[in-house]
JSON list of C-alpha atoms in Angstrom, two decimals:
[
{"chain": "A", "resi": 21, "resn": "MET", "atom": "CA", "xyz": [32.45, 135.68, 35.95]},
{"chain": "A", "resi": 22, "resn": "GLU", "atom": "CA", "xyz": [31.30, 132.10, 36.00]},
{"chain": "A", "resi": 23, "resn": "LYS", "atom": "CA", "xyz": [34.03, 129.48, 35.90]},
{"chain": "A", "resi": 24, "resn": "SER", "atom": "CA", "xyz": [34.20, 127.19, 32.94]},
{"chain": "A", "resi": 25, "resn": "ASN", "atom": "CA", "xyz": [33.48, 123.51, 33.31]},
{"chain": "A", "resi": 26, "resn": "SER", "atom": "CA", "xyz": [37.18, 122.83, 32.79]},
{"chain": "A", "resi": 27, "resn": "ASP", "atom": "CA", "xyz": [38.10, 125.10, 35.71]},
{"chain": "A", "resi": 28, "resn": "LYS", "atom": "CA", "xyz": [35.48, 123.43, 37.88]},
{"chain": "A", "resi": 29, "resn": "LEU", "atom": "CA", "xyz": [36.80, 120.00, 36.90]},
{"chain": "A", "resi": 30, "resn": "ASP", "atom": "CA", "xyz": [40.36, 121.05, 37.71]},
{"chain": "A", "resi": 31, "resn": "LYS", "atom": "CA", "xyz": [39.30, 122.33, 41.11]},
{"chain": "A", "resi": 32, "resn": "LEU", "atom": "CA", "xyz": [37.36, 119.15, 41.88]},
{"chain": "A", "resi": 33, "resn": "THR", "atom": "CA", "xyz": [40.28, 117.01, 40.71]},
{"chain": "A", "resi": 34, "resn": "GLN", "atom": "CA", "xyz": [42.66, 118.88, 43.02]},
{"chain": "A", "resi": 35, "resn": "GLU", "atom": "CA", "xyz": [40.23, 118.54, 45.94]},
{"chain": "A", "resi": 36, "resn": "ASN", "atom": "CA", "xyz": [39.86, 114.83, 45.20]},
{"chain": "A", "resi": 37, "resn": "GLN", "atom": "CA", "xyz": [43.63, 114.34, 45.16]},
{"chain": "A", "resi": 38, "resn": "GLN", "atom": "CA", "xyz": [43.98, 116.18, 48.47]},
{"chain": "A", "resi": 39, "resn": "LEU", "atom": "CA", "xyz": [41.22, 114.05, 50.03]},
{"chain": "A", "resi": 40, "resn": "GLN", "atom": "CA", "xyz": [42.92, 110.89, 48.79]},
{"chain": "A", "resi": 41, "resn": "ALA", "atom": "CA", "xyz": [46.22, 112.02, 50.31]},
{"chain": "A", "resi": 42, "resn": "ASN", "atom": "CA", "xyz": [44.47, 112.81, 53.60]},
{"chain": "A", "resi": 43, "resn": "LEU", "atom": "CA", "xyz": [42.81, 109.40, 53.55]},
{"chain": "A", "resi": 44, "resn": "GLN", "atom": "CA", "xyz": [46.16, 107.65, 53.04]},
{"chain": "A", "resi": 45, "resn": "VAL", "atom": "CA", "xyz": [47.59, 109.51, 56.03]},
{"chain": "A", "resi": 46, "resn": "THR", "atom": "CA", "xyz": [44.53, 108.62, 58.10]},
{"chain": "A", "resi": 47, "resn": "ASN", "atom": "CA", "xyz": [44.80, 104.96, 57.10]},
{"chain": "A", "resi": 48, "resn": "VAL", "atom": "CA", "xyz": [48.45, 104.89, 58.18]},
{"chain": "A", "resi": 49, "resn": "GLU", "atom": "CA", "xyz": [47.53, 106.53, 61.49]},
{"chain": "A", "resi": 50, "resn": "VAL", "atom": "CA", "xyz": [44.76, 103.98, 62.07]},
{"chain": "A", "resi": 51, "resn": "TYR", "atom": "CA", "xyz": [47.14, 101.13, 61.25]},
{"chain": "A", "resi": 52, "resn": "ASN", "atom": "CA", "xyz": [49.74, 102.51, 63.69]},
{"chain": "A", "resi": 53, "resn": "LEU", "atom": "CA", "xyz": [47.13, 102.89, 66.41]},
{"chain": "A", "resi": 54, "resn": "ASN", "atom": "CA", "xyz": [45.92, 99.33, 65.86]},
{"chain": "A", "resi": 55, "resn": "GLN", "atom": "CA", "xyz": [49.52, 98.10, 66.15]},
{"chain": "A", "resi": 56, "resn": "ARG", "atom": "CA", "xyz": [49.93, 100.01, 69.42]},
{"chain": "A", "resi": 57, "resn": "ILE", "atom": "CA", "xyz": [46.63, 98.63, 70.74]},
{"chain": "A", "resi": 58, "resn": "ALA", "atom": "CA", "xyz": [47.78, 95.08, 69.98]},
{"chain": "A", "resi": 59, "resn": "GLU", "atom": "CA", "xyz": [51.09, 95.77, 71.74]},
{"chain": "A", "resi": 60, "resn": "LEU", "atom": "CA", "xyz": [49.29, 97.17, 74.80]},
{"chain": "A", "resi": 61, "resn": "GLU", "atom": "CA", "xyz": [46.96, 94.16, 74.89]},
{"chain": "A", "resi": 62, "resn": "ARG", "atom": "CA", "xyz": [49.99, 91.83, 74.92]},
{"chain": "A", "resi": 63, "resn": "ILE", "atom": "CA", "xyz": [51.53, 93.86, 77.73]},
{"chain": "A", "resi": 64, "resn": "ARG", "atom": "CA", "xyz": [48.27, 93.73, 79.69]},
{"chain": "A", "resi": 65, "resn": "ALA", "atom": "CA", "xyz": [48.11, 89.95, 79.29]},
{"chain": "A", "resi": 66, "resn": "ASP", "atom": "CA", "xyz": [51.71, 89.62, 80.49]},
{"chain": "A", "resi": 67, "resn": "LEU", "atom": "CA", "xyz": [50.97, 91.83, 83.49]},
{"chain": "A", "resi": 68, "resn": "GLN", "atom": "CA", "xyz": [47.87, 89.81, 84.36]},
{"chain": "A", "resi": 69, "resn": "VAL", "atom": "CA", "xyz": [49.93, 86.62, 84.36]},
{"chain": "A", "resi": 70, "resn": "THR", "atom": "CA", "xyz": [52.65, 88.25, 86.46]},
{"chain": "A", "resi": 71, "resn": "ASN", "atom": "CA", "xyz": [50.03, 89.60, 88.85]},
{"chain": "A", "resi": 72, "resn": "GLN", "atom": "CA", "xyz": [48.46, 86.17, 89.27]},
{"chain": "A", "resi": 73, "resn": "LEU", "atom": "CA", "xyz": [51.84, 84.52, 89.84]},
{"chain": "A", "resi": 74, "resn": "LEU", "atom": "CA", "xyz": [52.66, 87.08, 92.52]},
{"chain": "A", "resi": 75, "resn": "ARG", "atom": "CA", "xyz": [49.25, 86.60, 94.17]},
{"chain": "A", "resi": 76, "resn": "ASN", "atom": "CA", "xyz": [49.82, 82.84, 94.23]},
{"chain": "A", "resi": 77, "resn": "GLN", "atom": "CA", "xyz": [53.30, 83.29, 95.66]},
{"chain": "A", "resi": 78, "resn": "LEU", "atom": "CA", "xyz": [52.05, 85.66, 98.34]},
{"chain": "A", "resi": 79, "resn": "GLN", "atom": "CA", "xyz": [49.19, 83.34, 99.21]},
{"chain": "A", "resi": 80, "resn": "SER", "atom": "CA", "xyz": [51.52, 80.36, 99.53]},
{"chain": "A", "resi": 81, "resn": "GLN", "atom": "CA", "xyz": [53.84, 82.36, 101.78]},
{"chain": "A", "resi": 82, "resn": "GLN", "atom": "CA", "xyz": [50.96, 83.43, 104.01]},
{"chain": "A", "resi": 83, "resn": "GLN", "atom": "CA", "xyz": [49.45, 79.94, 104.41]},
{"chain": "A", "resi": 84, "resn": "PRO", "atom": "CA", "xyz": [52.24, 78.50, 106.60]},
{"chain": "A", "resi": 85, "resn": "ALA", "atom": "CA", "xyz": [51.92, 81.54, 108.89]},
{"chain": "A", "resi": 86, "resn": "LYS", "atom": "CA", "xyz": [48.21, 80.84, 109.31]},
{"chain": "A", "resi": 87, "resn": "THR", "atom": "CA", "xyz": [48.74, 77.20, 110.23]},
{"chain": "A", "resi": 88, "resn": "LYS", "atom": "CA", "xyz": [51.21, 77.97, 113.05]}
]
């Protein structure tokens, strides 16, 4: 038996509500991932600075040995 328009509307309304709920979850997940990416980028920048400082320190320690 064919569903009435009201039944079809109810079904579509429920599907729409579920899709909206899924979208909200997805948006939160995307936000959290973006926050984590920003955190990792800050960590990478810190590590790059530390790496350069260590390279400079190593280079300065090696220079006197070369001049002897």
